Short mmCIF file of N, CA, C and O in Angstrom, two decimals:
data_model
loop_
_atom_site.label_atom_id
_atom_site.label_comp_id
_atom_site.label_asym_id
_atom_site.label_seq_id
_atom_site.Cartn_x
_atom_site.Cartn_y
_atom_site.Cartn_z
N UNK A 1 -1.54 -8.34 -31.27
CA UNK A 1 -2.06 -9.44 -30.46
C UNK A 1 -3.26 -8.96 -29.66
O UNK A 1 -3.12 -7.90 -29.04
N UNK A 2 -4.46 -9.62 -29.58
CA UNK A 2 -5.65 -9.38 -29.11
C UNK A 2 -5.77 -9.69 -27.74
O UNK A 2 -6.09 -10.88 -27.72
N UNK A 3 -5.68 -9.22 -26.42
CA UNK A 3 -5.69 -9.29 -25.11
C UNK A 3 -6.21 -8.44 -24.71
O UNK A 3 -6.63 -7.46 -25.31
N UNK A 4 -6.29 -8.83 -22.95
CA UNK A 4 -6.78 -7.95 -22.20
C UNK A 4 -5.93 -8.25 -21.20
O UNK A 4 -5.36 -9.34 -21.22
N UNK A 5 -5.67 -7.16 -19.96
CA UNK A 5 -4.69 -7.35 -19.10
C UNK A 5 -5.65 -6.59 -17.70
O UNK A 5 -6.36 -5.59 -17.78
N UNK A 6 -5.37 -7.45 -16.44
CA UNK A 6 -6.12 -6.82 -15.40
C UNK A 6 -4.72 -6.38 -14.45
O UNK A 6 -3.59 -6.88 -14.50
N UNK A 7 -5.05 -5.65 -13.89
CA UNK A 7 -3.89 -4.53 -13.16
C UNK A 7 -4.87 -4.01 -11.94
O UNK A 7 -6.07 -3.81 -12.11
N UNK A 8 -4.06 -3.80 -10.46
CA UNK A 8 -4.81 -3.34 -9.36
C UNK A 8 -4.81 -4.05 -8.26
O UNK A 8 -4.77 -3.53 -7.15
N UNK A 9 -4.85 -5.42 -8.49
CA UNK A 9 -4.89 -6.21 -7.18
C UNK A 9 -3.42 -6.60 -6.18
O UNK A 9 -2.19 -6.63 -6.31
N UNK A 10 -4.59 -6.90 -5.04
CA UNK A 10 -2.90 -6.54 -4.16
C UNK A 10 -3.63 -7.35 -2.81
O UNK A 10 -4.40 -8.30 -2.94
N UNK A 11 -3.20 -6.74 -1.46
CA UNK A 11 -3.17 -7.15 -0.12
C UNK A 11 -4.60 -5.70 0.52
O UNK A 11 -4.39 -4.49 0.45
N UNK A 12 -5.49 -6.14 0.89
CA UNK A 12 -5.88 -4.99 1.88
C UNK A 12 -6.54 -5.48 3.04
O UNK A 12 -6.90 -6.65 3.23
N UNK A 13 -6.66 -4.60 3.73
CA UNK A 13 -7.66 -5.12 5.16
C UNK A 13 -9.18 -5.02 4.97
O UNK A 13 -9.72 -4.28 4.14
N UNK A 14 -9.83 -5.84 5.82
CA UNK A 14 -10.81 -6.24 5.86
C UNK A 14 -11.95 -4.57 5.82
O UNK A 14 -11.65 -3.72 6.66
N UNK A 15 -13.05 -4.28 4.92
CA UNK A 15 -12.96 -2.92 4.70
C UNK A 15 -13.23 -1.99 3.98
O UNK A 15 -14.16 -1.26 3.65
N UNK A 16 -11.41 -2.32 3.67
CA UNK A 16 -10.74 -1.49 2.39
C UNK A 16 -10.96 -1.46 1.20
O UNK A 16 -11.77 -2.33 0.86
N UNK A 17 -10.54 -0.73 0.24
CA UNK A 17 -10.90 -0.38 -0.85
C UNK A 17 -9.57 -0.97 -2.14
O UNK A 17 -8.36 -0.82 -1.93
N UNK A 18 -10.10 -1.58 -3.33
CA UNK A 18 -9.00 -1.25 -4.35
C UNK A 18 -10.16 -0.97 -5.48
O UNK A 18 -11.36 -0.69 -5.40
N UNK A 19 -9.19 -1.19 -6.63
CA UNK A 19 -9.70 -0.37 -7.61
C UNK A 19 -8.94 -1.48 -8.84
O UNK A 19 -7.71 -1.53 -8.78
N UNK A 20 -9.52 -2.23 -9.78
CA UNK A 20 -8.92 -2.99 -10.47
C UNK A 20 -9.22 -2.89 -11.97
O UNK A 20 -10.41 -2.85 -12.29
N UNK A 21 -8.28 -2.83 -12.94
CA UNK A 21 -8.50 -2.18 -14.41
C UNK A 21 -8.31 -2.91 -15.50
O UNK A 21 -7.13 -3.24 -15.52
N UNK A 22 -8.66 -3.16 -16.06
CA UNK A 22 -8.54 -4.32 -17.49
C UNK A 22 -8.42 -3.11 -18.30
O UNK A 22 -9.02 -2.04 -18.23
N UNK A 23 -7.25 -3.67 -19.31
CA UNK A 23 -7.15 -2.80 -19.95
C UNK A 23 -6.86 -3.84 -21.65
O UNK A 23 -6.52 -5.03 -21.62
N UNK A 24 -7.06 -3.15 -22.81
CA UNK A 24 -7.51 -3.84 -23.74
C UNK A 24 -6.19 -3.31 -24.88
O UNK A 24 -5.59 -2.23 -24.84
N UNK A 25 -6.01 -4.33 -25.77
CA UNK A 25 -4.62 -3.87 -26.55
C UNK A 25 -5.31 -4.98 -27.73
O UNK A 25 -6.07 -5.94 -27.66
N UNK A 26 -4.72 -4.39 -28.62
CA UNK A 26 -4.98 -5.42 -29.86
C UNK A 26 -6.12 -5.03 -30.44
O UNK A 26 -6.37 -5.42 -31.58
N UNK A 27 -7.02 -4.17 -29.72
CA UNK A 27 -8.42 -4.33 -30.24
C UNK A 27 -9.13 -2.81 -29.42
O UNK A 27 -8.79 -2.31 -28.35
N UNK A 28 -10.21 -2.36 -30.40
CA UNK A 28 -11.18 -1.21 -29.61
C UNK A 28 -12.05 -1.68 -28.58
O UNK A 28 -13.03 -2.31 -28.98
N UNK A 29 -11.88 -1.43 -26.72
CA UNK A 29 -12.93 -2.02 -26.72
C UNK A 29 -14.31 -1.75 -26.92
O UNK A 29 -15.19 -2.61 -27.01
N UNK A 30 -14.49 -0.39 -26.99
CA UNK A 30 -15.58 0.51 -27.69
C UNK A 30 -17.12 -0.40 -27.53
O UNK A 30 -18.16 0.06 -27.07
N UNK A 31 -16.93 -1.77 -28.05
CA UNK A 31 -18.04 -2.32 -29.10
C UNK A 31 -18.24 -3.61 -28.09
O UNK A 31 -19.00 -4.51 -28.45
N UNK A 32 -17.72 -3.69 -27.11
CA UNK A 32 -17.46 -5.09 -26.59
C UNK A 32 -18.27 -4.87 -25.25
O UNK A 32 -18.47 -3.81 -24.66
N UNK A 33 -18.72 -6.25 -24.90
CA UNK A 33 -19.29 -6.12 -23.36
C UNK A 33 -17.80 -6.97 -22.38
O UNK A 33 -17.19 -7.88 -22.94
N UNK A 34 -17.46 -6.58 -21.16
CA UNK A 34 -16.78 -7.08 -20.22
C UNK A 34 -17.15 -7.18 -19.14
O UNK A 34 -17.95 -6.59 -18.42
N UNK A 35 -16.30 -8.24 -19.05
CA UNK A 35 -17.23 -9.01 -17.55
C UNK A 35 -16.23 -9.38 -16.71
O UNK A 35 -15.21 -9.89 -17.17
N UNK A 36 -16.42 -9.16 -15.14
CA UNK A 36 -14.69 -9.61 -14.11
C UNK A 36 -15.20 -10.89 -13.29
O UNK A 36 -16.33 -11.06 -12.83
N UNK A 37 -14.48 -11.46 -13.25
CA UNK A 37 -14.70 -13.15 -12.55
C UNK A 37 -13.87 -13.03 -11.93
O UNK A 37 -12.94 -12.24 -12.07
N UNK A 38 -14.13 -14.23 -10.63
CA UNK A 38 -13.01 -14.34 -10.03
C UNK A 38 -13.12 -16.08 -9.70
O UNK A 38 -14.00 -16.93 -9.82
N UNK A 39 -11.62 -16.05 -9.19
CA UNK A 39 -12.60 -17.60 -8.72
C UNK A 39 -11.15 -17.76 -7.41
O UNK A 39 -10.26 -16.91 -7.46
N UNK A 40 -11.11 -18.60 -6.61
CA UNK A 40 -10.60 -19.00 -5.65
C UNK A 40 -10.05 -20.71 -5.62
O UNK A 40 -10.94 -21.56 -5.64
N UNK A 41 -9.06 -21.00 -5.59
CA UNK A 41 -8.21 -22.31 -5.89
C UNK A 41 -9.05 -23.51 -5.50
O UNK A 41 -9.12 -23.55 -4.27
N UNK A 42 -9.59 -24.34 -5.96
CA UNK A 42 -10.43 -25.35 -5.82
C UNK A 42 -11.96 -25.64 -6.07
O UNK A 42 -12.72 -26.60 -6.26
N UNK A 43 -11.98 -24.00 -5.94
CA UNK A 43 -13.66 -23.28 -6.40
C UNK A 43 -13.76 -23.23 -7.62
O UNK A 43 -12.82 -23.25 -8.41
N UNK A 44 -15.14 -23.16 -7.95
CA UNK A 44 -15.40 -22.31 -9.68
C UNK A 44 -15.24 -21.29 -9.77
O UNK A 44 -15.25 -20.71 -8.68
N UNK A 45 -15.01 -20.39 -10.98
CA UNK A 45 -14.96 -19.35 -11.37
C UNK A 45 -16.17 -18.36 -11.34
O UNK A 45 -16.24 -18.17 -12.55
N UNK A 46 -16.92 -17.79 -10.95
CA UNK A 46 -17.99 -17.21 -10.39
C UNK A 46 -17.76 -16.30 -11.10
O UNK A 46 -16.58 -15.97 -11.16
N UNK A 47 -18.62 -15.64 -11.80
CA UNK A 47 -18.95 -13.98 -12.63
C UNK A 47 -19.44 -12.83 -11.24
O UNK A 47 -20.29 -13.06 -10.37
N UNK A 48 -18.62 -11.63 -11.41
CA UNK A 48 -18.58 -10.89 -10.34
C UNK A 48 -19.76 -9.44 -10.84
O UNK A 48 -20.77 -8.97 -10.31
N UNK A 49 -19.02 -9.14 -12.02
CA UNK A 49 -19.83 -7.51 -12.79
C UNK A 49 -19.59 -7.62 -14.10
O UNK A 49 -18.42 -7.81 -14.43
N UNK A 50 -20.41 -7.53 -14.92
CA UNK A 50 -20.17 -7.18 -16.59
C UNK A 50 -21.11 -5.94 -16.73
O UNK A 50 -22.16 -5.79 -16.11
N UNK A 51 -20.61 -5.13 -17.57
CA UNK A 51 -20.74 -4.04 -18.38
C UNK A 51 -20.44 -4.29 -19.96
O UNK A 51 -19.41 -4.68 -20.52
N UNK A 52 -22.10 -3.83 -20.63
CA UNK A 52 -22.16 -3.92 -22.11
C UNK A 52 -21.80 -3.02 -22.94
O UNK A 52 -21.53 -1.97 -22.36
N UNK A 53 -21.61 -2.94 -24.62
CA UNK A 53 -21.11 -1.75 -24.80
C UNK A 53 -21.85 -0.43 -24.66
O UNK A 53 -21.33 0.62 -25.02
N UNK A 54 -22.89 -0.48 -24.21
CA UNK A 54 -23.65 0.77 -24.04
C UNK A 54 -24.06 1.26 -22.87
O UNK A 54 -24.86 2.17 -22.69
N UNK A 55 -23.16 0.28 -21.65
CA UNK A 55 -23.78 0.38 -20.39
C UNK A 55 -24.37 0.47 -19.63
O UNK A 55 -24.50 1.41 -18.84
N UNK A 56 -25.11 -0.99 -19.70
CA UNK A 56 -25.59 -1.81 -19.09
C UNK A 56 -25.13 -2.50 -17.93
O UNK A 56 -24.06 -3.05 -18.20
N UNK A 57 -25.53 -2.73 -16.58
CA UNK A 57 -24.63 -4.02 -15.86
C UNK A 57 -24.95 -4.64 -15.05
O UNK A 57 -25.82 -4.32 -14.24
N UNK A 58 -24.35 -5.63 -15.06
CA UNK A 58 -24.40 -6.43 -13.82
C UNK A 58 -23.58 -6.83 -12.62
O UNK A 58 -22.35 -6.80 -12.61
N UNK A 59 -24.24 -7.14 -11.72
CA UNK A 59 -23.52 -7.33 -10.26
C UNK A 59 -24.19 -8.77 -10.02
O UNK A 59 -25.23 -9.26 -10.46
N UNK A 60 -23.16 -9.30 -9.11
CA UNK A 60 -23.72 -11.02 -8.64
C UNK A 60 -24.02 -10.00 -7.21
O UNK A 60 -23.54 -8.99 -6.69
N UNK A 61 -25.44 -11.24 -6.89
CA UNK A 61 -26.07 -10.52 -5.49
C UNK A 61 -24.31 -10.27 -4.63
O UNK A 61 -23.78 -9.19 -4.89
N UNK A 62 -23.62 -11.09 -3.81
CA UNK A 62 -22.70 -10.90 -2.88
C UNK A 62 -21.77 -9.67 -3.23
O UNK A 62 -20.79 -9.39 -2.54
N UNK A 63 -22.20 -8.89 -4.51
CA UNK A 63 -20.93 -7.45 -4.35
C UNK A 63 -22.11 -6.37 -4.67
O UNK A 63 -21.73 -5.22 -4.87
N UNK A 64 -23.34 -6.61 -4.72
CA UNK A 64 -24.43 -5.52 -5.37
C UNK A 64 -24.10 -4.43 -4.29
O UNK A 64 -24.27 -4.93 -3.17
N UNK A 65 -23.65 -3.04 -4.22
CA UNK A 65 -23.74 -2.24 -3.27
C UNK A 65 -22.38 -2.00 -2.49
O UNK A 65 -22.09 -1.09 -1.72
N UNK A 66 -21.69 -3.03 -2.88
CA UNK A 66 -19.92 -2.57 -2.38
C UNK A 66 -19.36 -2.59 -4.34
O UNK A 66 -18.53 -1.79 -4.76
N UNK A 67 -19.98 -3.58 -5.16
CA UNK A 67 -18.78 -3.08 -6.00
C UNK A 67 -19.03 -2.26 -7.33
O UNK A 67 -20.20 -2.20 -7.70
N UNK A 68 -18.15 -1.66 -8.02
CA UNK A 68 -19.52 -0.73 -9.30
C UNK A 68 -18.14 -0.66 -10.82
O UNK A 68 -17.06 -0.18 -11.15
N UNK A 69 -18.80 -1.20 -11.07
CA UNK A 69 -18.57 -1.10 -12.81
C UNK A 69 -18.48 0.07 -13.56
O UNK A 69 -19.37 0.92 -13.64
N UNK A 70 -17.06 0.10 -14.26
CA UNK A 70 -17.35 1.38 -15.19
C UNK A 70 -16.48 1.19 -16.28
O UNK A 70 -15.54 0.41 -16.14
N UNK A 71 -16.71 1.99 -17.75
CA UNK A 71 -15.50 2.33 -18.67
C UNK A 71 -15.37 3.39 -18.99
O UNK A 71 -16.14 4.34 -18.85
N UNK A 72 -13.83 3.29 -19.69
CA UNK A 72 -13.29 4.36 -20.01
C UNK A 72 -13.36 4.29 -21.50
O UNK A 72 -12.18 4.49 -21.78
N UNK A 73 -13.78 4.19 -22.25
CA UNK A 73 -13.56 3.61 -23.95
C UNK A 73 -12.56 4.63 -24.36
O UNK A 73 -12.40 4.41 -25.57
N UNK A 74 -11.68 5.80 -23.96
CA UNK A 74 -11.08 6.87 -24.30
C UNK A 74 -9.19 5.97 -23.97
O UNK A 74 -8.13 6.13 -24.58
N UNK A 75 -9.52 5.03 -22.71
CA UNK A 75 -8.41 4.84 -22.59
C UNK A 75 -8.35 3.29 -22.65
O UNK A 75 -7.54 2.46 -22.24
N UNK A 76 -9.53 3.22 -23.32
CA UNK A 76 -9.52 1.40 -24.04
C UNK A 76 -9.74 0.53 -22.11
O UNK A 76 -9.08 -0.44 -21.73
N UNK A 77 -10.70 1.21 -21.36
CA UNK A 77 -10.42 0.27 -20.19
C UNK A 77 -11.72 0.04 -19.36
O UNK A 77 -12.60 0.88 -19.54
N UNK A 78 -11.90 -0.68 -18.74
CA UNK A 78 -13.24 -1.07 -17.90
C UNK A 78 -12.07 -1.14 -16.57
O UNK A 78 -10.89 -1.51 -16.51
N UNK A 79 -13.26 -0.49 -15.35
CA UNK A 79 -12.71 -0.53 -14.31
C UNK A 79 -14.12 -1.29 -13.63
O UNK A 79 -15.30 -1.29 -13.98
N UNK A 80 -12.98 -2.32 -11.87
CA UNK A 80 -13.81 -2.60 -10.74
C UNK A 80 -13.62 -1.87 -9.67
O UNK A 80 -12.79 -2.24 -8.85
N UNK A 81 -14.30 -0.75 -9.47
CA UNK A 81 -14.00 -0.35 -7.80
C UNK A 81 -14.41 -1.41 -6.91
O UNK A 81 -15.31 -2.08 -7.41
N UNK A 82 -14.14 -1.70 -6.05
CA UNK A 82 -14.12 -2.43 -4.87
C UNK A 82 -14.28 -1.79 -3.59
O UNK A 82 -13.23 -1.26 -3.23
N UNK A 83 -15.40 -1.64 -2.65
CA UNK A 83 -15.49 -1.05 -1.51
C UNK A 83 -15.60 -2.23 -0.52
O UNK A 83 -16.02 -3.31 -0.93
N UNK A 84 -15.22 -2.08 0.79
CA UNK A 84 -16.01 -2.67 1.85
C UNK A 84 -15.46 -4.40 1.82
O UNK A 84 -15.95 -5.40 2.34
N UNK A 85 -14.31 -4.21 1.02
CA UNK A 85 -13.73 -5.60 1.08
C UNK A 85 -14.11 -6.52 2.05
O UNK A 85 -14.18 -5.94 3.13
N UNK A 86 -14.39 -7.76 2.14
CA UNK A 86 -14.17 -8.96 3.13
C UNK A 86 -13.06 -10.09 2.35
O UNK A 86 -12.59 -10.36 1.25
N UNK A 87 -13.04 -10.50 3.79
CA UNK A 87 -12.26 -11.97 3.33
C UNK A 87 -13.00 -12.91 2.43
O UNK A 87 -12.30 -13.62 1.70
N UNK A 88 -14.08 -13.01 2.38
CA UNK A 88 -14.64 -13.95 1.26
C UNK A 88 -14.25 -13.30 -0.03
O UNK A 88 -13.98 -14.14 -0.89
N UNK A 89 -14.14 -12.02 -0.43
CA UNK A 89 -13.83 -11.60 -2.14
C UNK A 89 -12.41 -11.94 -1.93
O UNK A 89 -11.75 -11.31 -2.75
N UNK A 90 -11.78 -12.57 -1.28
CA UNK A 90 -10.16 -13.08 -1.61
C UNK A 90 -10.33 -14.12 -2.95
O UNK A 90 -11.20 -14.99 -2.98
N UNK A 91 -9.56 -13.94 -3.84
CA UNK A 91 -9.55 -14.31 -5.18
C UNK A 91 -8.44 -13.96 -6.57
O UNK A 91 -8.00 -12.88 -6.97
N UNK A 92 -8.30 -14.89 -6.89
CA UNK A 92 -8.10 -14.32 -8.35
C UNK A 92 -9.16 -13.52 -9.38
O UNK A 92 -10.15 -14.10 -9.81
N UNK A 93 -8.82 -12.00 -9.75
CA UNK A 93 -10.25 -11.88 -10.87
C UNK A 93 -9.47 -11.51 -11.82
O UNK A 93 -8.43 -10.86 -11.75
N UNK A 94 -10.13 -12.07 -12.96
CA UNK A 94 -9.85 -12.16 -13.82
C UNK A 94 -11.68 -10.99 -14.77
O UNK A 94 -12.82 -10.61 -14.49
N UNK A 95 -10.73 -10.98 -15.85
CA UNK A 95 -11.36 -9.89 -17.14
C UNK A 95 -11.25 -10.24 -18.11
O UNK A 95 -10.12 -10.35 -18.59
N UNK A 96 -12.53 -10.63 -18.95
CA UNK A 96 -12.95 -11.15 -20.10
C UNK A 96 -13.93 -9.91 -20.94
O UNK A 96 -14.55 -8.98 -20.43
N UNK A 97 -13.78 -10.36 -22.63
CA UNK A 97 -14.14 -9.14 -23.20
C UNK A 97 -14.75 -9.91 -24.22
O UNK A 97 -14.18 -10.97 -24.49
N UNK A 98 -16.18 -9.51 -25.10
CA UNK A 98 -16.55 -10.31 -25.96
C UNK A 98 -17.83 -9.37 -26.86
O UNK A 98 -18.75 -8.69 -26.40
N UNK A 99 -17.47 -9.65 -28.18
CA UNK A 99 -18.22 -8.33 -29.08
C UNK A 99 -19.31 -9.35 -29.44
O UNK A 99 -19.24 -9.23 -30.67
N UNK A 100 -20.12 -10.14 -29.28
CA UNK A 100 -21.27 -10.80 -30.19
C UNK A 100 -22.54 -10.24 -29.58
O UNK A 100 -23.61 -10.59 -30.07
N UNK A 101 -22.51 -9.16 -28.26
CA UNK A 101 -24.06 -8.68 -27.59
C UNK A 101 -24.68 -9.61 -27.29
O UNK A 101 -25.79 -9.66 -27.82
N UNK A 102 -24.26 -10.86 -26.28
CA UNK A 102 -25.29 -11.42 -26.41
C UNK A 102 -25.80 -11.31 -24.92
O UNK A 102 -24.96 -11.04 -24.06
N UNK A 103 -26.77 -11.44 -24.66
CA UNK A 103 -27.53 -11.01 -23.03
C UNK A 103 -26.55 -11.15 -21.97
O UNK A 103 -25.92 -12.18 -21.71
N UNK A 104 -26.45 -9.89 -21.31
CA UNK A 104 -25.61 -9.55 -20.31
C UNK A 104 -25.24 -10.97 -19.32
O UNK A 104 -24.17 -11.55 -19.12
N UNK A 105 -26.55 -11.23 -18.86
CA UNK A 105 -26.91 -12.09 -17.90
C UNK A 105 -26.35 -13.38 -17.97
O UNK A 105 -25.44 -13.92 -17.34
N UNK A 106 -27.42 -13.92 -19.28
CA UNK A 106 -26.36 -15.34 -20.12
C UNK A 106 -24.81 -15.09 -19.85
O UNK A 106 -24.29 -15.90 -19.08
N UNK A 107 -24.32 -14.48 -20.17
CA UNK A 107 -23.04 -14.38 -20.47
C UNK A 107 -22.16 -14.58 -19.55
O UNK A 107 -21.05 -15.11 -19.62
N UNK A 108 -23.04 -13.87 -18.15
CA UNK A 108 -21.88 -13.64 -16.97
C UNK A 108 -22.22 -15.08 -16.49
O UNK A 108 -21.31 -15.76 -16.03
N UNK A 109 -23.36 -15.53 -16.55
CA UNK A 109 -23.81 -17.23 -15.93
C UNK A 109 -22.97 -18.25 -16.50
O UNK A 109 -22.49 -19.23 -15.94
N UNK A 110 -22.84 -17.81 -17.90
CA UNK A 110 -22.17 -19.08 -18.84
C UNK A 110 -20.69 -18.57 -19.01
O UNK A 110 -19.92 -19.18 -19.75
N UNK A 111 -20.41 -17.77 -18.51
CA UNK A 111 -19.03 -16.65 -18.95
C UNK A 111 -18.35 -17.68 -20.34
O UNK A 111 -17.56 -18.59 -20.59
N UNK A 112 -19.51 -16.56 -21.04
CA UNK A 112 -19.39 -16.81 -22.34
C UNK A 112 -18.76 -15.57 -22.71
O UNK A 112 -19.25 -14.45 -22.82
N UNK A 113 -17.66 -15.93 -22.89
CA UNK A 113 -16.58 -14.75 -23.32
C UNK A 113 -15.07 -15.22 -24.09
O UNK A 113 -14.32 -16.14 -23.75
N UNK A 114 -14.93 -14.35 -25.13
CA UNK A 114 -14.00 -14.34 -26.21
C UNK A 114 -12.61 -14.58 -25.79
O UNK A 114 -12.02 -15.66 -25.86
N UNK A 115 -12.04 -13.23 -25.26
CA UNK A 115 -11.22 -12.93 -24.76
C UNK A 115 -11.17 -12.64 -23.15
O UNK A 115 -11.96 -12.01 -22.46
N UNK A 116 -9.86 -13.38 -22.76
CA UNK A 116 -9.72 -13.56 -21.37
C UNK A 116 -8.50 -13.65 -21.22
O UNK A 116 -7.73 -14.30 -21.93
N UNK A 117 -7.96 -12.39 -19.38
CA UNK A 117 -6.99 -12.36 -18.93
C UNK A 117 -6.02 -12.97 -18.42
O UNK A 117 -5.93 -13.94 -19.18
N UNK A 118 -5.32 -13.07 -17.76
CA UNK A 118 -4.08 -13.66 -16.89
C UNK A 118 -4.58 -13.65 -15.49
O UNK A 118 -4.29 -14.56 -14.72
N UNK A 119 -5.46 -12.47 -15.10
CA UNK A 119 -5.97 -12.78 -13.61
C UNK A 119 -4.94 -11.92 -12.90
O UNK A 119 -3.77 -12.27 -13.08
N UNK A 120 -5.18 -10.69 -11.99
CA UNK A 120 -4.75 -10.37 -10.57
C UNK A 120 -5.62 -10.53 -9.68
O UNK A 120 -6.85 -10.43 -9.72
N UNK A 121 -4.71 -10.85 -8.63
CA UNK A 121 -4.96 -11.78 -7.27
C UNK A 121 -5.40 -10.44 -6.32
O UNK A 121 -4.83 -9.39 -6.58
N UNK A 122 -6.13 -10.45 -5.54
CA UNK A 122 -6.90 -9.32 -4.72
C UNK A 122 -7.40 -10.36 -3.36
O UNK A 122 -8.44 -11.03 -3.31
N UNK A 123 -6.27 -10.24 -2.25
CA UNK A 123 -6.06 -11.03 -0.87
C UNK A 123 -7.21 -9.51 0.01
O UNK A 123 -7.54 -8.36 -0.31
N UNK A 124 -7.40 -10.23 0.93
CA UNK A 124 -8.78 -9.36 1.73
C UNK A 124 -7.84 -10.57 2.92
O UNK A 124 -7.85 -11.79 3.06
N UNK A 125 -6.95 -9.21 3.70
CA UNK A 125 -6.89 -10.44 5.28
C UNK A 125 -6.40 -8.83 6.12
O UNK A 125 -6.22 -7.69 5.70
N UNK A 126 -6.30 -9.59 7.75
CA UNK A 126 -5.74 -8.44 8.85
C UNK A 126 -4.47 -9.05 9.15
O UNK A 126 -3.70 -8.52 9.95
#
C-alpha cells in the first residue's frame, strides 16, 4: 500500500522546538518531491516547505528562518524541524509526496500532490 505517514507533533510552548517526520512505505521516496501543509479548522490548507528530489526548497514567507527542510532517502523520510514556535503555526500538518517534477513552487501553491497523509496536529500554547 502506497502512503505516507507524518509522526512528531504534539503540545509545546510558545518558542519551542519539534521536529516532525513523514515517513514513506509502499514506495522509494528517492525520486519524489514532498511538501508539509498544514491547515487549521475552518481555514485553508496553506503549503508550509517542499523539498524536490534533488534538493531543492521551499519555505512560505511566515516559517522562512524558523523552519528547515530535509531528507533522509536512506530511511525513506523527509523531515520538518520547527524552531521558534508561535501560536499562529498551531495546526494540523500534514505530508504529501509526488514523482511527476513538476515546479516546486506550482506545486506547493496548487498542492498538487499524489500522495497524502493523515496529518499530526502540532498545538503551540502556554
Amino acid at each position: 500500500q502506497v502512503q505516507v505517514v507524518e509522526s512528531g507533533g504534539g503540545l509545546v510552548q510558545p518558542g519551542g522546538s519539534l521536529r516532525l517526520s513523514c515517513v514513506a512505505s509502499g514506495f522509494t521516496l528517492d525520486y519524489y518531491t514532498v511538501g508539509w501543509f498544514r491547515q487549521v479548522p475552518g481555514k485553508e490548507r496553506e503549503g508550509v516547505s517542499g523539498i524536490t528530489n534533488i534538493g531543492r526548497t521551499y519555505y512560505a514567507d511566515s516559517v522562512k528562518g524558523r523552519f528547515t527542510i530535509s531528507r533522509d532517502n536512506t530511511r525513506n523520510t523527509v523531515y520538518l524541524q520547527m524552531y521558534e514556535l508561535k501560536p499562529e503555526d498551531t495546526a494540523v500538518y500534514y505530508c504529501a509526496a509526488d514523482r511527476r517534477g513538476l515546479n516546486l513552487s506550482y506545486s506547493m501553491r496548487t498542492m498538487n500532490f499524489e500522495v497524502w497523509g493523515q496529518g499530526t496536529l502540532v498545538t503551540v500554547s502556554s
